[in-house]
Short mmCIF file of C-alpha atoms and ligand atoms in Angstrom, two decimals:
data_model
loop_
_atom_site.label_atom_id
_atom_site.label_comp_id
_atom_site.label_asym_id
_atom_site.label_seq_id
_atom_site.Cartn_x
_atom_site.Cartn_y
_atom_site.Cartn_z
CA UNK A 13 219.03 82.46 229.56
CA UNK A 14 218.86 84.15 233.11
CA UNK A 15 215.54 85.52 234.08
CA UNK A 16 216.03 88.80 236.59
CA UNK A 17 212.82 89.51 238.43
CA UNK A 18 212.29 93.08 240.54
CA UNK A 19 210.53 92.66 243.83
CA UNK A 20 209.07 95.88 245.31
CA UNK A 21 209.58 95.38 248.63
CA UNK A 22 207.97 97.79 250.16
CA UNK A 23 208.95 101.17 251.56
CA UNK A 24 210.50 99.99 254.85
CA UNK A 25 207.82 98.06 257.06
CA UNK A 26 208.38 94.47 256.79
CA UNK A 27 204.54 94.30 256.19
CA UNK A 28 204.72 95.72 252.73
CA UNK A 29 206.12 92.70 250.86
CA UNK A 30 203.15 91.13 249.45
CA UNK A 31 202.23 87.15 248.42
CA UNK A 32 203.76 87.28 245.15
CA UNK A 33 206.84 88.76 246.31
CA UNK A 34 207.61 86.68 249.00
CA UNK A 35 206.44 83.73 246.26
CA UNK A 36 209.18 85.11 244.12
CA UNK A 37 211.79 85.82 246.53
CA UNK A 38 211.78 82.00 246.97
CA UNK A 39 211.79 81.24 243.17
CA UNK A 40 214.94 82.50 242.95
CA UNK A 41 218.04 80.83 242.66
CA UNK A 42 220.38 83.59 243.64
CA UNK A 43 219.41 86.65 245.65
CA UNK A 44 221.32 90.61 245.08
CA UNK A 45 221.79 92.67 247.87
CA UNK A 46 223.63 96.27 246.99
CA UNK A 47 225.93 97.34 249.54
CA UNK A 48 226.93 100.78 249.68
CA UNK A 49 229.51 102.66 252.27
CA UNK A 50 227.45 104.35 254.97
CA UNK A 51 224.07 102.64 254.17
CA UNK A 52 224.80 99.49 255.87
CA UNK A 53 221.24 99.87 257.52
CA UNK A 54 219.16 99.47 254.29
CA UNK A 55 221.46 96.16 253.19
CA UNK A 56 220.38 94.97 256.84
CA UNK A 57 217.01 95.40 256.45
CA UNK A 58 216.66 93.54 253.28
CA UNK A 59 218.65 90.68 255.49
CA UNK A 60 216.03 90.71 257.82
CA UNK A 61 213.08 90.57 255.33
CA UNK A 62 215.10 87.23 253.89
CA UNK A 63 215.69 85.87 256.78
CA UNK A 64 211.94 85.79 257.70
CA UNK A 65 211.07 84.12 254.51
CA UNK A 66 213.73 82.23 252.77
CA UNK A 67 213.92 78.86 253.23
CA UNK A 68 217.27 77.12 254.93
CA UNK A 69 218.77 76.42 251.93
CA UNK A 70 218.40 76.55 248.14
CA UNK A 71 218.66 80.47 247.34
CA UNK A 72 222.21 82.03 247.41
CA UNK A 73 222.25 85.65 248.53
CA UNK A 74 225.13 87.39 247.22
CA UNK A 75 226.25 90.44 248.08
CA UNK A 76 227.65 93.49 245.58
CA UNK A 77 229.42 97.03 246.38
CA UNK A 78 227.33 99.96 245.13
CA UNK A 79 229.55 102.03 242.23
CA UNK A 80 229.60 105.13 243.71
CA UNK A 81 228.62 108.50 241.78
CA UNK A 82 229.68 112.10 241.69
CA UNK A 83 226.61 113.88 243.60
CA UNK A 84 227.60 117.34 241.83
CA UNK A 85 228.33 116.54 238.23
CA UNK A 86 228.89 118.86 235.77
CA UNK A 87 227.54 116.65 233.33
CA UNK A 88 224.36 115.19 235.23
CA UNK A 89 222.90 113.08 232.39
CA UNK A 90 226.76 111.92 231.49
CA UNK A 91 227.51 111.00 234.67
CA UNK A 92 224.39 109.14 235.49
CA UNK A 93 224.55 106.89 232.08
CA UNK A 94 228.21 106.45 232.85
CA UNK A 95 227.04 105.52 236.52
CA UNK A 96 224.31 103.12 235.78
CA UNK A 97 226.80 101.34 233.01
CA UNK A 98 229.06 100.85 236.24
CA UNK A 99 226.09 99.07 237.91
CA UNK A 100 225.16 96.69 235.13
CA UNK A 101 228.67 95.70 234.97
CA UNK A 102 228.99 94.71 238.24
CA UNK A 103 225.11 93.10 238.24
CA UNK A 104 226.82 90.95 235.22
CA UNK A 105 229.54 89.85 237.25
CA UNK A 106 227.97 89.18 240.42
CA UNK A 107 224.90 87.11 238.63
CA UNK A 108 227.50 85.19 236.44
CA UNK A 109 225.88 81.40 236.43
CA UNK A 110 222.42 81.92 238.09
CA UNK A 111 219.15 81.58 236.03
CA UNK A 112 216.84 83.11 238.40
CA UNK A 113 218.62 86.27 240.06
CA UNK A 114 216.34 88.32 241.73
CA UNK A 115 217.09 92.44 243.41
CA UNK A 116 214.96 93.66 245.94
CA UNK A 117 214.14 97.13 245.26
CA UNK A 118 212.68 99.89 247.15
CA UNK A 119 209.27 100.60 247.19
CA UNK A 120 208.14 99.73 243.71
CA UNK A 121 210.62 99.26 240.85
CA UNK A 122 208.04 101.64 238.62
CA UNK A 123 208.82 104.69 240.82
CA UNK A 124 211.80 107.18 240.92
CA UNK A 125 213.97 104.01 240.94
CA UNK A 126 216.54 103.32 237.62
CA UNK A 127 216.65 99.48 238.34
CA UNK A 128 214.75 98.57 234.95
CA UNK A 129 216.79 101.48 233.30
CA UNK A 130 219.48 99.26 234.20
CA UNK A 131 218.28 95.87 233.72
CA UNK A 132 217.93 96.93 230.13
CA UNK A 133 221.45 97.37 229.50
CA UNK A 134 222.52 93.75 230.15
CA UNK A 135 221.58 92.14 226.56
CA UNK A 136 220.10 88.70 226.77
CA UNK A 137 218.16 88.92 229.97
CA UNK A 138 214.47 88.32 231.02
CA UNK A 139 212.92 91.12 233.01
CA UNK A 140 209.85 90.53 235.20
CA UNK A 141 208.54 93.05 237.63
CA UNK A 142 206.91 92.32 241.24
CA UNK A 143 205.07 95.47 241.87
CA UNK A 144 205.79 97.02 245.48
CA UNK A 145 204.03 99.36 248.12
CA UNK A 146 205.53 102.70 247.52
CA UNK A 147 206.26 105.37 249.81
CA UNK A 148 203.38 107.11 248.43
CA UNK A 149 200.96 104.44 249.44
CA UNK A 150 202.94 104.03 253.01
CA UNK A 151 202.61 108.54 253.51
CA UNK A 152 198.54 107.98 252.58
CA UNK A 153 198.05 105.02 254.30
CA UNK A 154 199.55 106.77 257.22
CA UNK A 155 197.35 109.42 257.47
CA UNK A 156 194.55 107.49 256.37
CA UNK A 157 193.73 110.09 253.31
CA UNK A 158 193.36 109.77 250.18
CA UNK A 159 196.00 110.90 247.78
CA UNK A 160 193.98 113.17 245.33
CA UNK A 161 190.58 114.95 245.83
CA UNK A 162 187.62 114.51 244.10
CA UNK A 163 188.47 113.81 240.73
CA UNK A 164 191.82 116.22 241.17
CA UNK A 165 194.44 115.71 239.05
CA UNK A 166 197.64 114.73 241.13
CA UNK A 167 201.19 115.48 240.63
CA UNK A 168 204.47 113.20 241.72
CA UNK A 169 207.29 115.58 241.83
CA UNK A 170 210.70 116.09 243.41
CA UNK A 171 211.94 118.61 245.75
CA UNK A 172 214.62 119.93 242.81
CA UNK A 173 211.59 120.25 240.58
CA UNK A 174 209.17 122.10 242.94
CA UNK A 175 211.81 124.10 244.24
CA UNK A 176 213.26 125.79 240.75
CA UNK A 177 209.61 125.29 238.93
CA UNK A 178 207.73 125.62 241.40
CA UNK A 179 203.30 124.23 241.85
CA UNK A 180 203.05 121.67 239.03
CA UNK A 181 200.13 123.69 237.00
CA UNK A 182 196.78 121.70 236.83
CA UNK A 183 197.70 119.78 240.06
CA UNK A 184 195.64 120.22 242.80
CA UNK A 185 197.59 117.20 245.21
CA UNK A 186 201.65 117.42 244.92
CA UNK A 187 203.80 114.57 246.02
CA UNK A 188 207.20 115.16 246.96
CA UNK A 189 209.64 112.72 246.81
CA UNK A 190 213.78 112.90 246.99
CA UNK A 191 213.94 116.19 248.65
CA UNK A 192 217.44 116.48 250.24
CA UNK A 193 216.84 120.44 250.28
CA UNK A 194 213.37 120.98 252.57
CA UNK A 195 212.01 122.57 249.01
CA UNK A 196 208.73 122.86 250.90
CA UNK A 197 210.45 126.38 252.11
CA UNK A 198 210.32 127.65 248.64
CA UNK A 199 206.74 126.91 247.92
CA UNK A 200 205.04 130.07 246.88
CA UNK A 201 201.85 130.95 248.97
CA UNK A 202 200.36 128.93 251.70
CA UNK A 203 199.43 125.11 251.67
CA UNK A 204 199.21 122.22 253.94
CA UNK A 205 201.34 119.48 254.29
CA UNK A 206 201.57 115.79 255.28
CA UNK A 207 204.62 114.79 255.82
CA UNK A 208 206.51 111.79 256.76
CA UNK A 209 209.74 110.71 257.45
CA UNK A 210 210.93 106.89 257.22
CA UNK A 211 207.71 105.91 257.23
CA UNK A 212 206.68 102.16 258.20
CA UNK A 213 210.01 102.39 260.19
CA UNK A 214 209.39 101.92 264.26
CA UNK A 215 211.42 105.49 263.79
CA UNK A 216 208.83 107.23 261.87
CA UNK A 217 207.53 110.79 261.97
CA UNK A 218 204.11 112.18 260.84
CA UNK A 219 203.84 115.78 261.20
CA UNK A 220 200.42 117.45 258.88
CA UNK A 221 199.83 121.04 258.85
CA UNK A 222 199.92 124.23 257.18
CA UNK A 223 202.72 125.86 255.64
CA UNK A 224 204.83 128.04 256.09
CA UNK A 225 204.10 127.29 259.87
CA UNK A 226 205.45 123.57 260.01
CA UNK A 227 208.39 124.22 258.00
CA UNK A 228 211.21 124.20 260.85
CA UNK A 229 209.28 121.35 262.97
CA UNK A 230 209.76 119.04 259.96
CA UNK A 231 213.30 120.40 259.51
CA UNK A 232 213.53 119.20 263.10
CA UNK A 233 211.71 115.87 262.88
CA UNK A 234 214.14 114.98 259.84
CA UNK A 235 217.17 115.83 261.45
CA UNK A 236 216.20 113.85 264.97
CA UNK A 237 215.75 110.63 263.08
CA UNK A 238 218.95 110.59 260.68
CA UNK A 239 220.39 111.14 264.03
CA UNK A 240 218.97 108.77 265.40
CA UNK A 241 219.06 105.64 263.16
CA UNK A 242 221.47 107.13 260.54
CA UNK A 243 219.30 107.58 257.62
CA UNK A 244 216.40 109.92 256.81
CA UNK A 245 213.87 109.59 254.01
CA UNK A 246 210.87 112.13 253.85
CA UNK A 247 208.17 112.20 251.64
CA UNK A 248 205.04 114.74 251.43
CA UNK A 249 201.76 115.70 250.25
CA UNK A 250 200.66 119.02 249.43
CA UNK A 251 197.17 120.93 248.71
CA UNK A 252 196.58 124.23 248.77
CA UNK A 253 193.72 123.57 251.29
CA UNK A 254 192.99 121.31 254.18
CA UNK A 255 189.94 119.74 251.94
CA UNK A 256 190.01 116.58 249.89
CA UNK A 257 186.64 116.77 247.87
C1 LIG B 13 214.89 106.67 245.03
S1 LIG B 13 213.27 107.04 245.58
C2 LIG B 13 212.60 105.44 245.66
C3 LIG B 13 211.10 105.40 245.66
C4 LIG B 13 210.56 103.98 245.75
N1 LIG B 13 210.87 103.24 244.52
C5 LIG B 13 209.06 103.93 246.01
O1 LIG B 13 208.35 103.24 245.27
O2 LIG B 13 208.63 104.55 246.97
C6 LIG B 13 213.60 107.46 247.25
C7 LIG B 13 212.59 108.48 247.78
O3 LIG B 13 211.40 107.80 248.13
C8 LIG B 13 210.85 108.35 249.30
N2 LIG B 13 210.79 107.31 250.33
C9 LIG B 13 211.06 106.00 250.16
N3 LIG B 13 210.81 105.31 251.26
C10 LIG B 13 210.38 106.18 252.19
C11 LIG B 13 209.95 106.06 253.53
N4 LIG B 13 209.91 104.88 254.15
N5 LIG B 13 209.56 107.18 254.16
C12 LIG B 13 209.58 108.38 253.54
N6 LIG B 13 209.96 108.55 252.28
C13 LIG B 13 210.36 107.47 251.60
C14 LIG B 13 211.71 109.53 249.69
O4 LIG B 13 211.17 110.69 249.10
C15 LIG B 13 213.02 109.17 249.05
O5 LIG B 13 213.79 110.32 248.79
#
């Protein structure tokens, strides 16, 4: 029986990973790291994390290549399935004789992430979940805010959603998350924005203010830091107005 256990590991800051995923991290008897063509950065930074914490010997880290995906699929939900039946495979292979394999995954494994999607494809496994600091948490914490207003409903939302469905209805707090498209430019009528970009990164960016206004400074702001590290993550919070109660 091989037990796989999912550490959140934060959204980027070494500082995330908490006790009982650094506890866990050391449990295990074989560690995953996915490596994918042009994000050799992220595979380093897991590295690092280990390196801080593992002990000299007993854990194996092993890494796997990333399938790669069509990005502009015809068939979205097709290709997906087909894609994440690609990466159990190769989890299958590359765990082959461990009983506890553990994945590091971004923020928290709960949140716009398919890692338990895929986990549940591989019959005969044990899935535990460390819960991580998401990106959410790391944008908040940032600004020192809180995420919703008093007693606001809040919506978690991607940039594909807000841009072709525009204001979740009933939400008076939107977070944005994988926005390759700067949606924020299709928002209808004004609002004000926190935004961050690789944030718990030495590289970050933390730009707040109203929109339309900020829109080409955070255009900006992304661009300088993919340019300058080689990968760019933004994340955002919107509310109509600058109040939170
Ligand atoms: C595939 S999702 C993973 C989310 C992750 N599971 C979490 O709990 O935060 C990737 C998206 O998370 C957001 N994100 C993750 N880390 C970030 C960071 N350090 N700074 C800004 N946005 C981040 C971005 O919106 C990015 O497009």
């Amino acid at each position: 029986m091989t037990e796989l256990t999912l550490i959140g590991m934060g959204a980027g800051d070494p500082g995330h990973l908490t006790l009982a995923a650094v506890q866990a991290i050391r449990a295990a008897d074989l560690i995953l790291i996915p490596e994918k063509d042009g994000k050799e950065d992220l595979a380093d930074l897991r590295r690092v994390l280990l390196a801080d914490i593992l002990p000299d010997d007993g854990v194996q880290v092993r890494a796997f290549a990333m399938p790669d995906r069509d990005r502009l699929p015809a068939d979205y939900p097709g290709t997906v399935q087909d894609w994440h039946d690609r990466i159990a495979g190769v989890w299958h292979t590359a765990m082959a004789g461990a009983a506890r394999v553990a994945l590091l995954v971004w923020g928290d494994p709960g949140l716009y992430d398919s890692t338990l999607r895929i986990a549940r494809r591989l019959p005969g496994l044990t899935v535990r979940v460390i819960p991580g600091i998401t990106a959410i948490q790391a944008l908040t914490a940032a600004f020192a805010i809180p995420l919703n207003t008093l007693g606001g409903a809040v919506a978690i939302t991607t940039g594909r959603r807000l841009r072709d469905h525009g204001w979740p209805a009933g939400a008076d707090s939107v977070v944005v998350m994988l926005d390759g498209q700067d949606s924020f430019r299709h928002l209808d009528g004004p609002a004000h924005v926190w935004w961050g970009v690789n944030v718990g990164r030495p590289e970050q960016v933390l730009i707040a203010g109203p929109l339309p206004d900020t829109a080409d400074r955070l255009t900006a702001a992304k661009a300088a830091v993919r340019a300058q590290v080689g990968w760019a993550m933004d994340i955002y919070l919107l509310r109509r107005t600058l109040t939170d109660d």
